[in-house]
PDB file of C-alpha atoms and ligand atoms in Angstrom:
ATOM      1  CA  UNK A   1      21.189  -3.064  22.072  1.00 58.00           C
ATOM      2  CA  UNK A   2      19.040  -4.103  19.164  1.00 74.00           C
ATOM      3  CA  UNK A   3      19.818  -7.459  17.709  1.00 86.00           C
ATOM      4  CA  UNK A   4      21.043  -7.067  13.947  1.00 95.00           C
ATOM      5  CA  UNK A   5      18.656  -8.891  11.812  1.00 97.00           C
ATOM      6  CA  UNK A   6      18.930 -10.867   8.419  1.00 98.00           C
ATOM      7  CA  UNK A   7      16.237  -9.298   6.315  1.00 98.00           C
ATOM      8  CA  UNK A   8      14.759 -10.345   2.961  1.00 98.00           C
ATOM      9  CA  UNK A   9      12.717  -7.899   0.963  1.00 98.00           C
ATOM     10  CA  UNK A  10      10.019  -8.416  -1.178  1.00 98.00           C
ATOM     11  CA  UNK A  11       9.401  -6.242  -4.419  1.00 98.00           C
ATOM     12  CA  UNK A  12      12.513  -4.480  -3.510  1.00 98.00           C
ATOM     13  CA  UNK A  13      12.664  -2.459  -6.379  1.00 98.00           C
ATOM     14  CA  UNK A  14       9.216  -0.943  -5.682  1.00 93.00           C
ATOM     15  CA  UNK A  15       8.739   2.674  -3.988  1.00 86.00           C
ATOM     16  CA  UNK A  16       8.616   0.945  -0.335  1.00 89.00           C
ATOM     17  CA  UNK A  17      11.050  -1.752  -1.287  1.00 96.00           C
ATOM     18  CA  UNK A  18      13.661   0.975  -1.780  1.00 96.00           C
ATOM     19  CA  UNK A  19      12.838   2.882   1.486  1.00 95.00           C
ATOM     20  CA  UNK A  20      12.938  -0.545   3.230  1.00 97.00           C
ATOM     21  CA  UNK A  21      16.747  -1.086   1.941  1.00 98.00           C
ATOM     22  CA  UNK A  22      17.635   2.426   2.956  1.00 97.00           C
ATOM     23  CA  UNK A  23      15.598   2.199   6.594  1.00 97.00           C
ATOM     24  CA  UNK A  24      17.123  -1.260   7.436  1.00 97.00           C
ATOM     25  CA  UNK A  25      20.738  -0.026   6.381  1.00 97.00           C
ATOM     26  CA  UNK A  26      20.291   2.656   8.812  1.00 96.00           C
ATOM     27  CA  UNK A  27      19.142   0.653  11.568  1.00 96.00           C
ATOM     28  CA  UNK A  28      22.193  -1.586  11.445  1.00 97.00           C
ATOM     29  CA  UNK A  29      20.483  -4.736   9.447  1.00 98.00           C
ATOM     30  CA  UNK A  30      21.740  -6.769   6.849  1.00 97.00           C
ATOM     31  CA  UNK A  31      19.732  -7.179   3.639  1.00 97.00           C
ATOM     32  CA  UNK A  32      20.233 -11.058   2.762  1.00 96.00           C
ATOM     33  CA  UNK A  33      18.079 -10.566  -0.485  1.00 98.00           C
ATOM     34  CA  UNK A  34      15.307  -9.265  -2.098  1.00 98.00           C
ATOM     35  CA  UNK A  35      12.530 -10.373  -4.865  1.00 98.00           C
ATOM     36  CA  UNK A  36      11.008  -8.527  -8.112  1.00 98.00           C
ATOM     37  CA  UNK A  37       8.241  -9.965 -10.058  1.00 97.00           C
ATOM     38  CA  UNK A  38       9.203 -12.263 -13.083  1.00 97.00           C
ATOM     39  CA  UNK A  39      10.206  -9.996 -16.016  1.00 96.00           C
ATOM     40  CA  UNK A  40      11.096  -6.781 -14.029  1.00 98.00           C
ATOM     41  CA  UNK A  41      13.860  -4.965 -15.607  1.00 98.00           C
ATOM     42  CA  UNK A  42      15.270  -4.208 -12.053  1.00 98.00           C
ATOM     43  CA  UNK A  43      16.224  -8.100 -11.661  1.00 98.00           C
ATOM     44  CA  UNK A  44      19.367  -6.873 -13.625  1.00 98.00           C
ATOM     45  CA  UNK A  45      20.275  -4.031 -10.998  1.00 98.00           C
ATOM     46  CA  UNK A  46      21.864  -4.359  -7.670  1.00 98.00           C
ATOM     47  CA  UNK A  47      19.632  -4.088  -4.774  1.00 98.00           C
ATOM     48  CA  UNK A  48      21.791  -1.237  -3.241  1.00 98.00           C
ATOM     49  CA  UNK A  49      21.990   0.438  -6.293  1.00 98.00           C
ATOM     50  CA  UNK A  50      18.195   0.697  -6.600  1.00 98.00           C
ATOM     51  CA  UNK A  51      18.069   2.386  -3.025  1.00 98.00           C
ATOM     52  CA  UNK A  52      20.574   4.891  -3.833  1.00 98.00           C
ATOM     53  CA  UNK A  53      23.297   3.116  -1.540  1.00 97.00           C
ATOM     54  CA  UNK A  54      26.551   1.374  -2.270  1.00 97.00           C
ATOM     55  CA  UNK A  55      26.192  -1.782  -4.107  1.00 98.00           C
ATOM     56  CA  UNK A  56      25.309  -4.922  -2.020  1.00 97.00           C
ATOM     57  CA  UNK A  57      26.419  -7.534  -4.502  1.00 97.00           C
ATOM     58  CA  UNK A  58      23.167  -8.783  -4.802  1.00 97.00           C
ATOM     59  CA  UNK A  59      20.200  -8.351  -7.659  1.00 98.00           C
ATOM     60  CA  UNK A  60      16.891  -9.083  -6.780  1.00 98.00           C
ATOM     61  CA  UNK A  61      15.772 -12.777  -7.709  1.00 98.00           C
ATOM     62  CA  UNK A  62      12.166 -14.080  -8.446  1.00 98.00           C
ATOM     63  CA  UNK A  63      11.682 -16.810  -5.949  1.00 97.00           C
ATOM     64  CA  UNK A  64      11.415 -15.984  -2.206  1.00 97.00           C
ATOM     65  CA  UNK A  65      13.498 -19.126  -1.413  1.00 95.00           C
ATOM     66  CA  UNK A  66      16.523 -17.732  -3.172  1.00 96.00           C
ATOM     67  CA  UNK A  67      16.325 -14.453  -1.342  1.00 97.00           C
ATOM     68  CA  UNK A  68      15.772 -16.243   2.238  1.00 97.00           C
ATOM     69  CA  UNK A  69      18.830 -18.226   2.770  1.00 95.00           C
ATOM     70  CA  UNK A  70      19.543 -17.302   6.372  1.00 96.00           C
ATOM     71  CA  UNK A  71      17.176 -14.607   6.650  1.00 97.00           C
ATOM     72  CA  UNK A  72      15.141 -13.883   9.854  1.00 97.00           C
ATOM     73  CA  UNK A  73      12.387 -11.818   8.637  1.00 98.00           C
ATOM     74  CA  UNK A  74      10.544 -11.476   5.433  1.00 98.00           C
ATOM     75  CA  UNK A  75       9.075  -7.731   4.838  1.00 98.00           C
ATOM     76  CA  UNK A  76       6.488  -7.396   2.123  1.00 97.00           C
ATOM     77  CA  UNK A  77       4.989  -4.313   0.791  1.00 94.00           C
ATOM     78  CA  UNK A  78       3.888  -5.578  -2.988  1.00 94.00           C
ATOM     79  CA  UNK A  79       0.498  -6.848  -3.863  1.00 92.00           C
ATOM     80  CA  UNK A  80      -2.165  -9.064  -2.031  1.00 91.00           C
ATOM     81  CA  UNK A  81      -1.329 -11.998  -4.489  1.00 96.00           C
ATOM     82  CA  UNK A  82       2.308 -11.495  -4.413  1.00 97.00           C
ATOM     83  CA  UNK A  83       2.147 -11.551  -0.493  1.00 97.00           C
ATOM     84  CA  UNK A  84       0.141 -14.667  -0.228  1.00 97.00           C
ATOM     85  CA  UNK A  85       1.870 -16.859  -3.009  1.00 97.00           C
ATOM     86  CA  UNK A  86       5.324 -15.706  -1.042  1.00 97.00           C
ATOM     87  CA  UNK A  87       4.195 -16.954   2.344  1.00 96.00           C
ATOM     88  CA  UNK A  88       3.682 -20.074   0.874  1.00 95.00           C
ATOM     89  CA  UNK A  89       6.725 -20.269  -0.921  1.00 96.00           C
ATOM     90  CA  UNK A  90       8.668 -19.273   2.388  1.00 95.00           C
ATOM     91  CA  UNK A  91       7.709 -22.643   4.036  1.00 92.00           C
ATOM     92  CA  UNK A  92      10.871 -24.654   4.912  1.00 91.00           C
ATOM     93  CA  UNK A  93      12.784 -21.195   5.028  1.00 95.00           C
ATOM     94  CA  UNK A  94      14.887 -19.747   7.942  1.00 96.00           C
ATOM     95  CA  UNK A  95      12.116 -16.940   8.233  1.00 97.00           C
ATOM     96  CA  UNK A  96      10.510 -16.550  11.572  1.00 97.00           C
ATOM     97  CA  UNK A  97       8.984 -12.980  11.522  1.00 98.00           C
ATOM     98  CA  UNK A  98       6.573 -11.637   8.399  1.00 98.00           C
ATOM     99  CA  UNK A  99       5.919  -8.047   8.293  1.00 98.00           C
ATOM    100  CA  UNK A 100       3.177  -7.385   5.730  1.00 96.00           C
ATOM    101  CA  UNK A 101       2.621  -3.720   4.626  1.00 89.00           C
ATOM    102  CA  UNK A 102       0.604  -4.882   1.737  1.00 86.00           C
ATOM    103  CA  UNK A 103      -3.026  -3.213   1.495  1.00 79.00           C
ATOM    104  CA  UNK A 104      -5.982  -4.594  -0.311  1.00 76.00           C
ATOM    105  CA  UNK A 105      -6.686  -7.994   0.869  1.00 82.00           C
ATOM    106  CA  UNK A 106     -10.299  -9.382   0.555  1.00 85.00           C
ATOM    107  CA  UNK A 107     -11.606 -11.251   3.394  1.00 84.00           C
ATOM    108  CA  UNK A 108     -10.654 -14.697   2.287  1.00 95.00           C
ATOM    109  CA  UNK A 109      -6.929 -13.360   1.831  1.00 95.00           C
ATOM    110  CA  UNK A 110      -6.844 -12.024   5.363  1.00 91.00           C
ATOM    111  CA  UNK A 111      -8.102 -15.690   6.504  1.00 97.00           C
ATOM    112  CA  UNK A 112      -5.244 -17.036   4.690  1.00 97.00           C
ATOM    113  CA  UNK A 113      -2.867 -14.832   6.293  1.00 97.00           C
ATOM    114  CA  UNK A 114      -4.341 -15.591   9.801  1.00 97.00           C
ATOM    115  CA  UNK A 115      -3.770 -19.406   9.064  1.00 97.00           C
ATOM    116  CA  UNK A 116      -0.192 -18.753   8.261  1.00 97.00           C
ATOM    117  CA  UNK A 117       0.334 -17.115  11.654  1.00 97.00           C
ATOM    118  CA  UNK A 118       0.545 -20.610  13.173  1.00 96.00           C
ATOM    119  CA  UNK A 119       4.072 -20.857  11.409  1.00 96.00           C
ATOM    120  CA  UNK A 120       5.293 -17.228  11.697  1.00 97.00           C
ATOM    121  CA  UNK A 121       5.469 -14.023  14.049  1.00 98.00           C
ATOM    122  CA  UNK A 122       3.505 -11.894  11.398  1.00 98.00           C
ATOM    123  CA  UNK A 123       2.940  -8.209  12.002  1.00 97.00           C
ATOM    124  CA  UNK A 124       0.191  -6.706   9.670  1.00 93.00           C
ATOM    125  CA  UNK A 125      -0.680  -2.988   9.222  1.00 88.00           C
ATOM    126  CA  UNK A 126      -2.181  -0.685   6.678  1.00 78.00           C
ATOM    127  CA  UNK A 127      -0.084   2.215   8.089  1.00 82.00           C
ATOM    128  CA  UNK A 128       3.214   1.577   9.433  1.00 91.00           C
ATOM    129  CA  UNK A 129       3.872   5.012  11.017  1.00 92.00           C
ATOM    130  CA  UNK A 130       4.403   4.532  14.512  1.00 84.00           C
ATOM    131  CA  UNK A 131       3.172   8.120  15.517  1.00 92.00           C
ATOM    132  CA  UNK A 132      -0.256   7.369  13.699  1.00 93.00           C
ATOM    133  CA  UNK A 133      -0.656   4.277  15.789  1.00 93.00           C
ATOM    134  CA  UNK A 134      -0.171   6.213  18.947  1.00 92.00           C
ATOM    135  CA  UNK A 135      -2.342   9.320  17.409  1.00 95.00           C
ATOM    136  CA  UNK A 136      -5.012   6.822  17.051  1.00 94.00           C
ATOM    137  CA  UNK A 137      -4.744   5.514  20.563  1.00 94.00           C
ATOM    138  CA  UNK A 138      -4.658   9.285  22.132  1.00 96.00           C
ATOM    139  CA  UNK A 139      -7.730  10.107  20.009  1.00 97.00           C
ATOM    140  CA  UNK A 140      -9.662   7.038  21.436  1.00 96.00           C
ATOM    141  CA  UNK A 141      -8.740   8.146  24.894  1.00 97.00           C
ATOM    142  CA  UNK A 142      -9.359  11.735  24.660  1.00 98.00           C
ATOM    143  CA  UNK A 143     -12.602  11.369  23.037  1.00 98.00           C
ATOM    144  CA  UNK A 144     -13.485   8.781  25.949  1.00 97.00           C
ATOM    145  CA  UNK A 145     -12.554  11.232  28.820  1.00 97.00           C
ATOM    146  CA  UNK A 146     -13.675  14.494  27.666  1.00 97.00           C
ATOM    147  CA  UNK A 147     -17.010  13.384  26.442  1.00 88.00           C
ATOM    148  CA  UNK A 148     -19.406  14.740  23.735  1.00 92.00           C
ATOM    149  CA  UNK A 149     -19.605  18.231  24.795  1.00 95.00           C
ATOM    150  CA  UNK A 150     -16.146  18.682  23.445  1.00 98.00           C
ATOM    151  CA  UNK A 151     -16.368  19.435  19.952  1.00 98.00           C
ATOM    152  CA  UNK A 152     -14.113  16.629  18.083  1.00 98.00           C
ATOM    153  CA  UNK A 153     -12.699  17.972  14.393  1.00 98.00           C
ATOM    154  CA  UNK A 154     -10.089  16.058  12.357  1.00 98.00           C
ATOM    155  CA  UNK A 155      -8.071  18.057   9.861  1.00 98.00           C
ATOM    156  CA  UNK A 156      -5.853  16.242   7.175  1.00 95.00           C
ATOM    157  CA  UNK A 157      -3.668  17.895   4.690  1.00 95.00           C
ATOM    158  CA  UNK A 158      -2.081  16.009   1.737  1.00 90.00           C
ATOM    159  CA  UNK A 159      -0.316  16.420  -1.668  1.00 88.00           C
ATOM    160  CA  UNK A 160      -2.515  17.440  -4.700  1.00 91.00           C
ATOM    161  CA  UNK A 161      -2.344  14.339  -6.176  1.00 83.00           C
ATOM    162  CA  UNK A 162      -4.220  12.425  -3.678  1.00 78.00           C
ATOM    163  CA  UNK A 163      -7.575  11.150  -4.817  1.00 74.00           C
ATOM    164  CA  UNK A 164      -9.618  10.026  -1.741  1.00 77.00           C
ATOM    165  CA  UNK A 165     -10.843  12.502   0.881  1.00 87.00           C
ATOM    166  CA  UNK A 166     -10.909  12.449   3.865  1.00 89.00           C
ATOM    167  CA  UNK A 167      -7.799  10.214   4.094  1.00 82.00           C
ATOM    168  CA  UNK A 168      -8.077   6.576   5.434  1.00 77.00           C
ATOM    169  CA  UNK A 169      -6.095   7.600   8.194  1.00 84.00           C
ATOM    170  CA  UNK A 170      -8.549  10.425   8.952  1.00 91.00           C
ATOM    171  CA  UNK A 171     -11.547   7.891   8.900  1.00 88.00           C
ATOM    172  CA  UNK A 172      -9.449   5.742  11.167  1.00 86.00           C
ATOM    173  CA  UNK A 173      -8.890   8.384  13.609  1.00 93.00           C
ATOM    174  CA  UNK A 174     -12.452   9.329  13.531  1.00 95.00           C
ATOM    175  CA  UNK A 175     -13.264   5.717  14.095  1.00 90.00           C
ATOM    176  CA  UNK A 176     -10.870   5.754  17.215  1.00 95.00           C
ATOM    177  CA  UNK A 177     -12.952   8.655  18.292  1.00 98.00           C
ATOM    178  CA  UNK A 178     -16.209   7.313  17.906  1.00 98.00           C
ATOM    179  CA  UNK A 179     -15.339   4.080  19.678  1.00 96.00           C
ATOM    180  CA  UNK A 180     -13.976   6.255  22.777  1.00 97.00           C
ATOM    181  CA  UNK A 181     -17.632   7.649  22.715  1.00 97.00           C
ATOM    182  CA  UNK A 182     -19.166   4.399  22.548  1.00 97.00           C
ATOM    183  CA  UNK A 183     -20.634   4.586  19.060  1.00 97.00           C
ATOM    184  CA  UNK A 184     -19.975   4.023  15.530  1.00 95.00           C
ATOM    185  CA  UNK A 185     -18.351   6.727  13.167  1.00 94.00           C
ATOM    186  CA  UNK A 186     -21.422   6.544  10.854  1.00 94.00           C
ATOM    187  CA  UNK A 187     -23.666   7.561  13.571  1.00 97.00           C
ATOM    188  CA  UNK A 188     -21.276  10.514  14.526  1.00 97.00           C
ATOM    189  CA  UNK A 189     -19.873  11.538  11.347  1.00 96.00           C
ATOM    190  CA  UNK A 190     -20.893  15.247  10.384  1.00 96.00           C
ATOM    191  CA  UNK A 191     -21.906  16.163   6.837  1.00 93.00           C
ATOM    192  CA  UNK A 192     -19.180  18.535   5.467  1.00 94.00           C
ATOM    193  CA  UNK A 193     -19.647  22.201   6.716  1.00 95.00           C
ATOM    194  CA  UNK A 194     -20.692  23.871   3.540  1.00 94.00           C
ATOM    195  CA  UNK A 195     -23.656  26.228   2.536  1.00 96.00           C
ATOM    196  CA  UNK A 196     -25.912  28.342   4.669  1.00 96.00           C
ATOM    197  CA  UNK A 197     -27.241  25.415   7.059  1.00 92.00           C
ATOM    198  CA  UNK A 198     -23.934  24.154   8.120  1.00 93.00           C
ATOM    199  CA  UNK A 199     -24.064  24.932  12.099  1.00 94.00           C
ATOM    200  CA  UNK A 200     -22.172  22.247  13.995  1.00 94.00           C
ATOM    201  CA  UNK A 201     -24.539  19.669  15.792  1.00 93.00           C
ATOM    202  CA  UNK A 202     -23.448  18.595  19.517  1.00 93.00           C
ATOM    203  CA  UNK A 203     -21.703  15.450  19.557  1.00 95.00           C
ATOM    204  CA  UNK A 204     -20.717  15.061  15.802  1.00 97.00           C
ATOM    205  CA  UNK A 205     -17.058  14.440  14.610  1.00 98.00           C
ATOM    206  CA  UNK A 206     -16.144  16.586  11.606  1.00 98.00           C
ATOM    207  CA  UNK A 207     -13.786  16.264   8.971  1.00 97.00           C
ATOM    208  CA  UNK A 208     -11.912  18.938   7.069  1.00 97.00           C
ATOM    209  CA  UNK A 209      -9.469  18.334   4.127  1.00 97.00           C
ATOM    210  CA  UNK A 210      -6.681  20.410   2.492  1.00 98.00           C
ATOM    211  CA  UNK A 211      -5.004  19.379  -0.667  1.00 97.00           C
ATOM    212  CA  UNK A 212      -1.783  21.309  -0.794  1.00 96.00           C
ATOM    213  CA  UNK A 213       1.504  20.769  -3.032  1.00 96.00           C
ATOM    214  CA  UNK A 214       3.745  18.107  -1.678  1.00 90.00           C
ATOM    215  CA  UNK A 215       2.711  17.316   1.484  1.00 92.00           C
ATOM    216  CA  UNK A 216       3.247  13.789   2.520  1.00 86.00           C
ATOM    217  CA  UNK A 217       0.374  13.372   5.256  1.00 88.00           C
ATOM    218  CA  UNK A 218      -0.858  15.372   8.294  1.00 94.00           C
ATOM    219  CA  UNK A 219      -3.627  14.961  10.748  1.00 95.00           C
ATOM    220  CA  UNK A 220      -4.734  16.847  13.390  1.00 98.00           C
ATOM    221  CA  UNK A 221      -7.410  16.316  15.889  1.00 98.00           C
ATOM    222  CA  UNK A 222      -8.768  19.000  17.772  1.00 98.00           C
ATOM    223  CA  UNK A 223     -11.143  18.767  20.781  1.00 98.00           C
ATOM    224  CA  UNK A 224     -12.694  22.170  22.011  1.00 98.00           C
ATOM    225  CA  UNK A 225     -15.333  23.683  24.585  1.00 97.00           C
ATOM    226  CA  UNK A 226     -15.969  27.492  25.037  1.00 96.00           C
ATOM    227  CA  UNK A 227     -12.907  27.897  27.355  1.00 97.00           C
ATOM    228  CA  UNK A 228     -10.351  25.429  26.413  1.00 98.00           C
ATOM    229  CA  UNK A 229      -8.711  23.643  23.263  1.00 98.00           C
ATOM    230  CA  UNK A 230      -6.368  20.572  23.122  1.00 98.00           C
ATOM    231  CA  UNK A 231      -4.962  19.478  19.432  1.00 98.00           C
ATOM    232  CA  UNK A 232      -3.258  16.233  18.860  1.00 98.00           C
ATOM    233  CA  UNK A 233      -1.307  16.293  15.674  1.00 97.00           C
ATOM    234  CA  UNK A 234       0.970  14.029  13.475  1.00 96.00           C
ATOM    235  CA  UNK A 235       2.892  15.025  10.594  1.00 95.00           C
ATOM    236  CA  UNK A 236       4.858  12.431   8.283  1.00 91.00           C
ATOM    237  CA  UNK A 237       8.449  14.328   7.221  1.00 92.00           C
ATOM    238  CA  UNK A 238       9.265  11.615   4.947  1.00 90.00           C
ATOM    239  CA  UNK A 239       7.653   8.769   3.067  1.00 82.00           C
ATOM    240  CA  UNK A 240      10.203   6.684   4.817  1.00 89.00           C
ATOM    241  CA  UNK A 241       8.192   6.813   8.021  1.00 93.00           C
ATOM    242  CA  UNK A 242       6.134   3.470   6.876  1.00 91.00           C
ATOM    243  CA  UNK A 243       9.546   1.872   6.359  1.00 96.00           C
ATOM    244  CA  UNK A 244      11.145   2.786   9.639  1.00 95.00           C
ATOM    245  CA  UNK A 245       7.938   1.450  11.417  1.00 94.00           C
ATOM    246  CA  UNK A 246       8.204  -2.099   9.530  1.00 96.00           C
ATOM    247  CA  UNK A 247      11.805  -2.387  10.106  1.00 97.00           C
ATOM    248  CA  UNK A 248      10.992  -1.605  14.038  1.00 95.00           C
ATOM    249  CA  UNK A 249       8.234  -4.159  13.564  1.00 96.00           C
ATOM    250  CA  UNK A 250      10.727  -6.542  12.278  1.00 98.00           C
ATOM    251  CA  UNK A 251      13.056  -6.263  15.353  1.00 97.00           C
ATOM    252  CA  UNK A 252      10.076  -6.574  17.736  1.00 96.00           C
ATOM    253  CA  UNK A 253       8.715  -9.780  15.777  1.00 97.00           C
ATOM    254  CA  UNK A 254      11.769 -11.419  15.796  1.00 96.00           C
ATOM    255  CA  UNK A 255      11.560 -12.040  19.704  1.00 93.00           C
ATOM    256  CA  UNK A 256       8.056 -13.001  19.233  1.00 97.00           C
ATOM    257  CA  UNK A 257       6.017 -16.678  19.136  1.00 97.00           C
ATOM    258  CA  UNK A 258       4.206 -17.167  16.246  1.00 98.00           C
ATOM    259  CA  UNK A 259       0.956 -15.147  15.794  1.00 98.00           C
ATOM    260  CA  UNK A 260      -0.918 -12.548  14.201  1.00 98.00           C
ATOM    261  CA  UNK A 261      -0.064  -8.988  15.565  1.00 97.00           C
ATOM    262  CA  UNK A 262      -0.618  -5.324  14.846  1.00 90.00           C
ATOM    263  CA  UNK A 263       1.130  -2.335  15.002  1.00 90.00           C
ATOM    264  CA  UNK A 264      -0.258  -1.480  18.238  1.00 88.00           C
ATOM    265  CA  UNK A 265       1.113  -4.845  19.712  1.00 93.00           C
ATOM    266  CA  UNK A 266       4.606  -3.489  18.589  1.00 93.00           C
ATOM    267  CA  UNK A 267       4.392  -0.511  20.548  1.00 85.00           C
ATOM    268  CA  UNK A 268       2.710  -2.078  23.530  1.00 86.00           C
ATOM    269  CA  UNK A 269      -0.579   0.142  23.078  1.00 81.00           C
TER     270      UNK A 269
HETATM  271  P1  NAD B   1       5.321  -0.319  -5.712  1.00 65.18           P
HETATM  272  O1  NAD B   1       4.395  -0.567  -7.063  1.00 65.18           O
HETATM  273  O2  NAD B   1       6.184   0.724  -5.888  1.00 65.18           O
HETATM  274  O3  NAD B   1       6.171  -1.522  -5.514  1.00 65.18           O
HETATM  275  C1  NAD B   1       5.657  -2.845  -5.398  1.00 65.18           C
HETATM  276  C2  NAD B   1       6.865  -3.646  -5.724  1.00 65.18           C
HETATM  277  O4  NAD B   1       6.326  -4.987  -5.995  1.00 65.18           O
HETATM  278  C3  NAD B   1       6.931  -3.540  -7.539  1.00 65.18           C
HETATM  279  O5  NAD B   1       8.494  -3.148  -7.868  1.00 65.18           O
HETATM  280  C4  NAD B   1       6.764  -4.704  -8.077  1.00 65.18           C
HETATM  281  O6  NAD B   1       7.428  -5.094  -9.324  1.00 65.18           O
HETATM  282  C5  NAD B   1       6.743  -5.648  -7.060  1.00 65.18           C
HETATM  283  N1  NAD B   1       6.264  -7.339  -7.201  1.00 65.18           N
HETATM  284  C6  NAD B   1       5.010  -6.943  -7.692  1.00 65.18           C
HETATM  285  N2  NAD B   1       4.704  -8.552  -7.686  1.00 65.18           N
HETATM  286  C7  NAD B   1       5.901  -9.204  -7.101  1.00 65.18           C
HETATM  287  C8  NAD B   1       6.062 -10.826  -6.859  1.00 65.18           C
HETATM  288  N3  NAD B   1       5.229 -11.615  -7.154  1.00 65.18           N
HETATM  289  N4  NAD B   1       7.291 -10.701  -6.439  1.00 65.18           N
HETATM  290  C9  NAD B   1       8.299  -9.847  -6.169  1.00 65.18           C
HETATM  291  N5  NAD B   1       7.974  -8.495  -6.316  1.00 65.18           N
HETATM  292  C10 NAD B   1       6.720  -8.117  -6.710  1.00 65.18           C
HETATM  293  O7  NAD B   1       4.204  -0.100  -4.806  1.00 65.18           O
HETATM  294  P2  NAD B   1       4.421   0.713  -3.151  1.00 65.18           P
HETATM  295  O8  NAD B   1       4.019   2.296  -3.295  1.00 65.18           O
HETATM  296  O9  NAD B   1       5.830   0.560  -2.904  1.00 65.18           O
HETATM  297  O10 NAD B   1       3.420  -0.159  -2.477  1.00 65.18           O
HETATM  298  C11 NAD B   1       3.285  -1.572  -2.250  1.00 65.18           C
HETATM  299  C12 NAD B   1       2.027  -2.026  -1.420  1.00 65.18           C
HETATM  300  O11 NAD B   1       2.392  -1.275   0.047  1.00 65.18           O
HETATM  301  C13 NAD B   1       0.634  -1.358  -1.549  1.00 65.18           C
HETATM  302  O12 NAD B   1      -0.159  -2.494  -1.562  1.00 65.18           O
HETATM  303  C14 NAD B   1       0.683  -0.161  -0.980  1.00 65.18           C
HETATM  304  O13 NAD B   1      -0.797   0.255  -0.585  1.00 65.18           O
HETATM  305  C15 NAD B   1       1.302  -0.535   0.482  1.00 65.18           C
HETATM  306  N6  NAD B   1       1.763   0.570   1.552  1.00 65.18           N
HETATM  307  C16 NAD B   1       1.407   0.359   2.534  1.00 65.18           C
HETATM  308  C17 NAD B   1       1.886   1.159   3.642  1.00 65.18           C
HETATM  309  C18 NAD B   1       1.974   1.096   5.059  1.00 65.18           C
HETATM  310  O14 NAD B   1       2.089   1.697   5.874  1.00 65.18           O
HETATM  311  N7  NAD B   1       1.366  -0.377   5.267  1.00 65.18           N
HETATM  312  C19 NAD B   1       2.717   2.690   3.160  1.00 65.18           C
HETATM  313  C20 NAD B   1       2.897   2.611   1.766  1.00 65.18           C
HETATM  314  C21 NAD B   1       2.404   1.658   1.086  1.00 65.18           C
END
């Protein structure tokens, strides 16, 4: 049986913060506390209420030290500056495991996080979907085993508000496929098929993009020859997928020595 953890959640009133409270609650962990930025009106509201759950009897606080008394793990989906400031402020706390979902760190900030890994078991990932982590590994393996005579195409579908295309996850899958073929994505990426001279070149990796309504995120990797086809597919059914992955990472990290880990380590991939 999984040990129940005492968790503290950074940015607990944010989109991911609220999802993390729900996911932690469902997994049977205790929320010891949470933080919000100075001046946030959400400092006045109970953490449970913010997440649409019964009140926990605790409001968000500004300082990580006040949110982590007795906490095993700190889960942080905020901003690079807030995450790095919190890591300093956690020194001397009971926190042993740190889960970082925040994205957008510059190289100096990445190095600062790595330096903190002598103190904590840190799991850091730009996509905490466990299914996407597995899909990435399967894509690498399929590309390697099946070779360049299998046409490899990646299709992604997202909601109509998404601004970037192909999605970062689709490009990550393309990168894994290219690695499986011992090359870089830059060298294998096909130009979008459009116009009168859009024939597929052998060995390339193609991308197709759909934007549709409220779709959270769908990724398909298809490998085909003239005679057979394999499709590896993933669908995010709820935005809580990232919160569930982060909670699973916290459970895993609580039993690890200090170090910097990825979601692939969590899954043993
Ligand atoms: P959001 O803006 O809804 O939430 C961030 C919260 O952090 C806000 O409530 C904000 O007030 C709070 N905050 C800011 N500074 C703070 C501070 N100093 N102390 C305490 N709280 C502070 O954003 P979001 O959609 O929840 O995303 C947050 C981060 O997580 C982004 O970097 C996003 O890219 C990333 N993200 C990662 C994944 C993943 O799987 N790794 C998934 C979704 C989002």
